[in-house]
C-alpha positions as a Python dict, from the first residue, in 0.01 Angstrom:
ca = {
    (1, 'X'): (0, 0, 0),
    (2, 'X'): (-358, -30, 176),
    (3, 'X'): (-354, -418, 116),
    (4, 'X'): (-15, -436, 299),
    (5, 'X'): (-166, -199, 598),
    (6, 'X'): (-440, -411, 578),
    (7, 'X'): (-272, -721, 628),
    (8, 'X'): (-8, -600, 919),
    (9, 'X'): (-337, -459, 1094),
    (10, 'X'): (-508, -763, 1079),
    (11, 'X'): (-200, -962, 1166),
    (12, 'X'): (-159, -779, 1489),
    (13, 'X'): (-534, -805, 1599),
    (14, 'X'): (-482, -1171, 1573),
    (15, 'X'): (-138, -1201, 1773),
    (16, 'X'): (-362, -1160, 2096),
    (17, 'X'): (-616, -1472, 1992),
    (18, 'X'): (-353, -1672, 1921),
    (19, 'X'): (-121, -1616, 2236),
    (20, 'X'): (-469, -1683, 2420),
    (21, 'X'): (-511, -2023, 2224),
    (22, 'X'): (-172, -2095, 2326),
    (23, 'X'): (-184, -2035, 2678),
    (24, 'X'): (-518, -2210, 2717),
    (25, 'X'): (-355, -2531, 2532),
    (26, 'X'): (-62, -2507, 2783),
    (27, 'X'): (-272, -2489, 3095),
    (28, 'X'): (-475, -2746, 2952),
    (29, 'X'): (-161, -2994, 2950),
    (30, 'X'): (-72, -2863, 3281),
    (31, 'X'): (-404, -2933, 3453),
    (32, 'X'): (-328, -3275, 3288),
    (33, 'X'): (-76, -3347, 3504),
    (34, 'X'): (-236, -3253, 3774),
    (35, 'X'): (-472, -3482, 3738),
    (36, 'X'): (-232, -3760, 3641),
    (37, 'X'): (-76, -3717, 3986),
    (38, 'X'): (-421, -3674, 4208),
    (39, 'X'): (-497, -4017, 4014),
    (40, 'X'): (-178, -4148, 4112),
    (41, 'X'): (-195, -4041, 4481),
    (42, 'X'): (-589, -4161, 4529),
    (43, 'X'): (-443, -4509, 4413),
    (44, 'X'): (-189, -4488, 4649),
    (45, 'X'): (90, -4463, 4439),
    (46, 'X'): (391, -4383, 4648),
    (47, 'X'): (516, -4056, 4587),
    (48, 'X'): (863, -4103, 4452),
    (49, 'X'): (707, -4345, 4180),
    (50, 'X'): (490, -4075, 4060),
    (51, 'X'): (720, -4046, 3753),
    (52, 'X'): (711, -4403, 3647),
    (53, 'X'): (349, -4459, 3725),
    (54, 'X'): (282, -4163, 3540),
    (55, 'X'): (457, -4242, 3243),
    (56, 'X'): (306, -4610, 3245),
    (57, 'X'): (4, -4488, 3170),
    (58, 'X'): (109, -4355, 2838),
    (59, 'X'): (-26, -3977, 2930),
    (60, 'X'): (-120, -3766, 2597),
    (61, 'X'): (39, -3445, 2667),
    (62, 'X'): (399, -3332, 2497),
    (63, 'X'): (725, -3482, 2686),
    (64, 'X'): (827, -3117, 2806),
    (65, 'X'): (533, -3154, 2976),
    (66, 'X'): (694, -3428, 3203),
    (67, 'X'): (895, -3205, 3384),
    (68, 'X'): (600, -3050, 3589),
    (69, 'X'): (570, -3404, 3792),
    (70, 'X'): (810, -3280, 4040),
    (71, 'X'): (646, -2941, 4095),
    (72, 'X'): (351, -3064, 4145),
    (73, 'X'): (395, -3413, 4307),
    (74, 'X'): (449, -3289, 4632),
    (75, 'X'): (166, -3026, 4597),
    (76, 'X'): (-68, -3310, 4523),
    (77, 'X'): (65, -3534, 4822),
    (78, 'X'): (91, -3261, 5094),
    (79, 'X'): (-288, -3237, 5069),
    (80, 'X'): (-508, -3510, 5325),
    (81, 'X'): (-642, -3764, 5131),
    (82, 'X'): (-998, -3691, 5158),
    (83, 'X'): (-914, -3323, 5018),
    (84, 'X'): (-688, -3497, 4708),
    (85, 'X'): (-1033, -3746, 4653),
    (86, 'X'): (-1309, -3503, 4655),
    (87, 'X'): (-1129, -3155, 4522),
    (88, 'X'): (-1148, -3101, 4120),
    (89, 'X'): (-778, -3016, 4130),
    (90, 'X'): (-744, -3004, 3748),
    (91, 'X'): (-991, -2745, 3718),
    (92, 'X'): (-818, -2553, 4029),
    (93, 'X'): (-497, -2596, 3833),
    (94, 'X'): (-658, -2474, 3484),
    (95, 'X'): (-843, -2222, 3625),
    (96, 'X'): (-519, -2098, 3822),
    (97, 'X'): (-316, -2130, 3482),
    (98, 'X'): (-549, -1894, 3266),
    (99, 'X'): (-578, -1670, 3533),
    (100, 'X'): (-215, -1566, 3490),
}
C-alpha cells in the first residue's frame, strides 16, 4: 500500500514538469513561426505568399503548427521594416508564450 502511495505521489509531483516541458516545446514551435515569417517579410516575400514560401522551405515544426501563419502574418507585416529587421521577434514571441 505505501509503494502504490508512493508511486501516485510521485506521479503527481511530476505532472507539473511535464506540462512545463510541454508548453516550452509548444512555444518553441511557435516562436518558429515567427521567425519563419520575419524571414519571409525581410526578403520581401509578399504577404499573401507567406504560406507557400513558408512551406517551401521545408520548416521542422509539426503541420498543426501551420495554422499559426495567418495569426501571425499580419502581426509580422504591420510592423516597419526596420523594426521587423532589427527586433528578435522569436524570442519576443517565446518569451510571450512561456509567460502565459
Amino acid at each position: 500500500m505505501i509503494r502504490v502511495l508512493s508511486v501516485l505521489a510521485c506521479m503527481s509531483l511530476a505532472a507539473p514538469a511535464i506540462a512545463a516541458t510541454a508548453k516550452a516545446k509548444d512555444c518553441g514551435y511557435q516562436s518558429d513561426v515567427v521567425a519563419a515569417v520575419q524571414a519571409a517579410r525581410v526578403a520581401r516575400v509578399k504577404e499573401a505568399n507567406v504560406p507557400d514560401h513558408v512551406a517551401g522551405t521545408a520548416p521542422e515544426w509539426p503541420e498543426k503548427y501551420n495554422n499559426i501563419l495567418p495569426l501571425v502574418t499580419p502581426w509580422v507585416y504591420g510592423m516597419k521594416m526596420a523594426e521587423v529587421k532589427t527586433a528578435d521577434l522569436k524570442a519576443a514571441w517565446a518569451e510571450m508564450c512561456n509567460a502565459q
